[in-house]
Amino acid sequence: IRKLGVTPDTNETYLDQFRQLIGQIGNAMGYVRMIRSGGLNTCSSSIQFVPDFENLISFEDHTRKSNLPSETISAAKHLDDVISNLVKNFTEGTEYFKILVDVFSNEFRGKKNLHLKHFYVIVPPLTLSFVEHIKVLKDNLTKKSKVNASFTDDGFVMGVAYILKLL
């Protein structure tokens, strides 16, 4: 299957190009995971200044009861909104992977893409191509010129898992 065809412009097999496409899908999933982790980290860093986020007090109510100026009441309302949004984002945690699966699964399972239901058949050759690719990248680490060298690449694995979940 390795010799099925080589593209003239890149001198890569179609299998290698397909493996790279799946790797890019997986890298996009990894990017979503990284952004989510960064958001949760920022949120947790900010919420440390809220003493008890399970029993929030209303600053707006307290400023109204104290007969403070309308600008202060407006600022207190904004503070209440910010704190409640922060608590909501910290405690809820949006499931981005589930959203991505829900959005794309109908398209992948549609009549237009019926051929994808046999995707599992090409996973073993793709995996062998991936292993050979990783081996070359790791071998390049030991060379003086570290061009095309890497020690890890989880994009392909994430991409295959995501596509199999969609199907």
XYZ file of N, CA and C in Angstrom, residues 53-148:
288
model
N -16.924 31.404 46.857
C -17.697 31.520 45.629
C -18.945 30.644 45.621
N -19.179 29.912 46.686
C -20.426 29.145 46.786
C -21.537 29.981 47.416
N -21.182 30.943 48.244
C -22.161 31.834 48.892
C -21.811 33.279 48.559
N -22.142 33.682 47.354
C -21.797 35.034 46.904
C -22.752 36.065 47.502
N -22.185 37.193 47.837
C -23.019 38.308 48.296
C -23.218 39.257 47.120
N -24.267 40.033 47.167
C -24.550 40.992 46.105
C -24.034 42.366 46.526
N -22.994 42.805 45.839
C -22.448 44.132 46.126
C -23.439 45.220 45.737
N -24.218 44.959 44.709
C -25.216 45.935 44.281
C -26.240 46.170 45.385
N -26.727 45.081 46.013
C -27.701 45.230 47.109
C -27.113 46.024 48.272
N -25.869 45.725 48.619
C -25.227 46.430 49.738
C -25.036 47.916 49.439
N -24.699 48.237 48.201
C -24.520 49.655 47.869
C -25.853 50.391 47.829
N -26.900 49.692 47.406
C -28.242 50.315 47.404
C -28.707 50.585 48.842
N -28.497 49.581 49.725
C -28.918 49.734 51.129
C -28.145 50.856 51.825
N -26.927 51.087 51.370
C -26.100 52.128 51.992
C -26.339 53.503 51.375
N -27.267 53.578 50.441
C -27.606 54.841 49.773
C -26.381 55.518 49.149
N -25.582 54.730 48.463
C -24.401 55.268 47.782
C -24.807 55.836 46.416
N -23.956 56.639 45.808
C -24.282 57.257 44.511
C -24.543 56.206 43.420
N -25.256 56.611 42.385
C -25.644 55.684 41.310
C -24.428 55.109 40.580
N -23.350 55.877 40.471
C -22.137 55.371 39.831
C -21.550 54.209 40.624
N -21.600 54.310 41.937
C -21.094 53.235 42.795
C -21.978 52.004 42.671
N -23.286 52.214 42.614
C -24.222 51.093 42.453
C -23.985 50.409 41.107
N -23.772 51.193 40.067
C -23.494 50.632 38.738
C -22.187 49.835 38.746
N -21.166 50.366 39.395
C -19.885 49.654 39.499
C -20.050 48.360 40.284
N -20.860 48.392 41.343
C -21.102 47.185 42.136
C -21.844 46.139 41.310
N -22.781 46.578 40.485
C -23.511 45.648 39.612
C -22.549 44.999 38.623
N -21.644 45.796 38.056
C -20.640 45.250 37.136
C -19.745 44.241 37.854
N -19.370 44.543 39.074
C -18.561 43.618 39.861
C -19.317 42.320 40.102
N -20.603 42.414 40.445
C -21.426 41.213 40.624
C -21.473 40.383 39.343
N -21.631 41.059 38.205
C -21.680 40.350 36.920
C -20.362 39.643 36.618
N -19.259 40.326 36.877
C -17.941 39.739 36.625
C -17.715 38.530 37.524
N -18.039 38.650 38.792
C -17.830 37.546 39.734
C -18.719 36.364 39.375
N -19.982 36.617 39.043
C -20.871 35.499 38.702
C -20.425 34.821 37.408
N -19.940 35.595 36.442
C -19.421 35.011 35.205
C -18.172 34.184 35.480
N -17.310 34.677 36.345
C -16.093 33.964 36.720
C -16.430 32.648 37.411
N -17.366 32.690 38.343
C -17.775 31.474 39.056
C -18.409 30.484 38.086
N -19.240 30.984 37.183
C -19.897 30.109 36.199
C -18.859 29.416 35.321
N -17.897 30.173 34.809
C -16.860 29.597 33.954
C -15.977 28.620 34.711
N -15.741 28.882 35.976
C -14.879 28.013 36.772
C -15.575 26.709 37.131
N -16.849 26.776 37.488
C -17.543 25.578 37.965
C -18.150 24.750 36.840
N -18.580 25.398 35.756
C -19.237 24.658 34.684
C -18.245 23.902 33.828
N -17.345 24.604 33.205
C -16.384 23.964 32.317
C -17.053 23.434 31.061
N -16.980 24.157 29.980
C -17.599 23.751 28.727
C -16.858 22.556 28.150
N -17.598 21.583 27.694
C -17.025 20.389 27.084
C -16.866 20.621 25.581
N -15.728 21.173 25.189
C -15.511 21.526 23.796
C -15.429 20.303 22.894
N -14.845 19.217 23.384
C -14.738 18.020 22.559
C -16.116 17.458 22.243
N -16.996 17.458 23.225
C -18.359 16.973 22.998
C -19.071 17.854 21.981
N -18.865 19.153 22.076
C -19.478 20.077 21.118
C -18.955 19.799 19.708
N -17.642 19.599 19.571
C -17.067 19.326 18.255
C -17.566 18.004 17.685
N -17.723 16.999 18.537
C -18.265 15.721 18.070
C -19.709 15.896 17.634
N -20.496 16.595 18.428
C -21.907 16.806 18.082
C -22.058 17.570 16.770
N -21.205 18.552 16.546
C -21.314 19.381 15.342
C -20.934 18.600 14.085
N -19.834 17.853 14.144
C -19.329 17.215 12.934
C -19.814 15.785 12.719
N -20.375 15.136 13.709
C -20.775 13.735 13.539
C -21.863 13.573 12.487
N -22.825 14.477 12.433
C -23.879 14.372 11.417
C -23.305 14.491 10.009
N -22.346 15.365 9.828
C -21.718 15.530 8.513
C -20.918 14.286 8.134
N -20.183 13.740 9.068
C -19.378 12.556 8.788
C -20.247 11.334 8.524
N -21.385 11.247 9.154
C -22.275 10.093 9.004
C -23.305 10.273 7.895
N -23.278 11.406 7.217
C -24.256 11.701 6.175
C -24.033 10.871 4.920
N -25.013 10.923 4.015
C -24.958 10.158 2.765
C -23.786 10.585 1.891
N -23.430 11.849 1.985
C -22.326 12.372 1.182
C -20.996 11.709 1.551
N -20.857 11.260 2.779
C -19.598 10.679 3.268
C -19.754 9.224 3.691
N -20.575 8.465 2.973
C -20.758 7.051 3.320
C -19.452 6.263 3.239
N -18.557 6.679 2.356
C -17.279 5.984 2.221
C -16.458 6.028 3.511
N -16.726 6.995 4.370
C -15.950 7.113 5.608
C -16.284 6.035 6.629
N -17.393 5.333 6.431
C -17.721 4.275 7.398
C -16.706 3.136 7.339
N -15.901 3.101 6.274
C -14.844 2.088 6.151
C -13.471 2.656 6.525
N -13.464 3.761 7.219
C -12.213 4.410 7.610
C -11.324 3.474 8.429
N -11.948 2.648 9.258
C -11.178 1.760 10.141
C -10.250 0.835 9.358
N -10.563 0.574 8.085
C -9.753 -0.336 7.281
C -8.361 0.246 7.015
N -8.272 1.546 6.893
C -6.984 2.164 6.560
C -6.185 2.560 7.807
N -6.762 2.370 8.980
C -6.050 2.752 10.209
C -4.748 1.966 10.393
N -4.701 0.638 10.186
C -3.412 -0.062 10.354
C -2.297 0.448 9.431
N -2.544 0.611 8.112
C -1.450 1.162 7.295
C -1.066 2.593 7.688
N -2.058 3.379 8.073
C -1.757 4.738 8.536
C -0.895 4.706 9.789
N -1.197 3.771 10.680
C -0.428 3.648 11.920
C 1.017 3.250 11.626
N 1.202 2.312 10.698
C 2.567 1.933 10.317
C 3.308 3.120 9.699
N 2.623 3.875 8.866
C 3.226 5.072 8.285
C 3.606 6.065 9.377
N 2.745 6.208 10.370
C 3.019 7.121 11.480
C 4.234 6.658 12.283
N 4.309 5.364 12.558
C 5.441 4.828 13.332
C 6.750 5.047 12.573
N 6.733 4.793 11.272
C 7.943 5.027 10.473
C 8.318 6.510 10.466
N 7.325 7.355 10.372
C 7.557 8.803 10.383
C 8.173 9.245 11.715
N 7.630 8.763 12.815
C 8.162 9.108 14.145
C 9.588 8.591 14.302
N 9.836 7.388 13.788
C 11.182 6.827 13.874
C 12.187 7.717 13.137
N 11.814 8.201 11.968
C 12.699 9.097 11.211
C 12.929 10.395 11.984
N 11.861 10.937 12.563
C 11.997 12.180 13.337
C 12.921 11.992 14.536
N 12.789 10.857 15.219
C 13.650 10.604 16.385
C 15.089 10.348 15.962
N 15.276 9.666 14.829
C 16.637 9.451 14.333
C 17.309 10.772 13.972
N 16.525 11.710 13.481
C 17.081 13.021 13.120
C 17.524 13.810 14.346
N 17.037 13.454 15.518
C 17.473 14.133 16.745
C 18.941 13.869 17.048
N 19.426 12.692 16.675
C 20.807 12.334 16.989
C 21.799 12.894 15.976
N 21.297 13.399 14.866
C 22.183 13.940 13.843
C 22.588 15.368 14.185
N 23.685 15.794 13.587
C 24.193 17.137 13.848
C 23.195 18.201 13.391
N 22.696 18.043 12.196
C 21.679 18.961 11.677
C 20.312 18.432 12.100
N 19.653 19.140 12.972
C 18.387 18.662 13.531
C 17.188 19.132 12.698
N 17.304 19.018 11.386
C 16.208 19.376 10.489
C 15.185 18.246 10.519
N 13.923 18.601 10.608
C 12.836 17.612 10.687
C 13.051 16.636 11.833
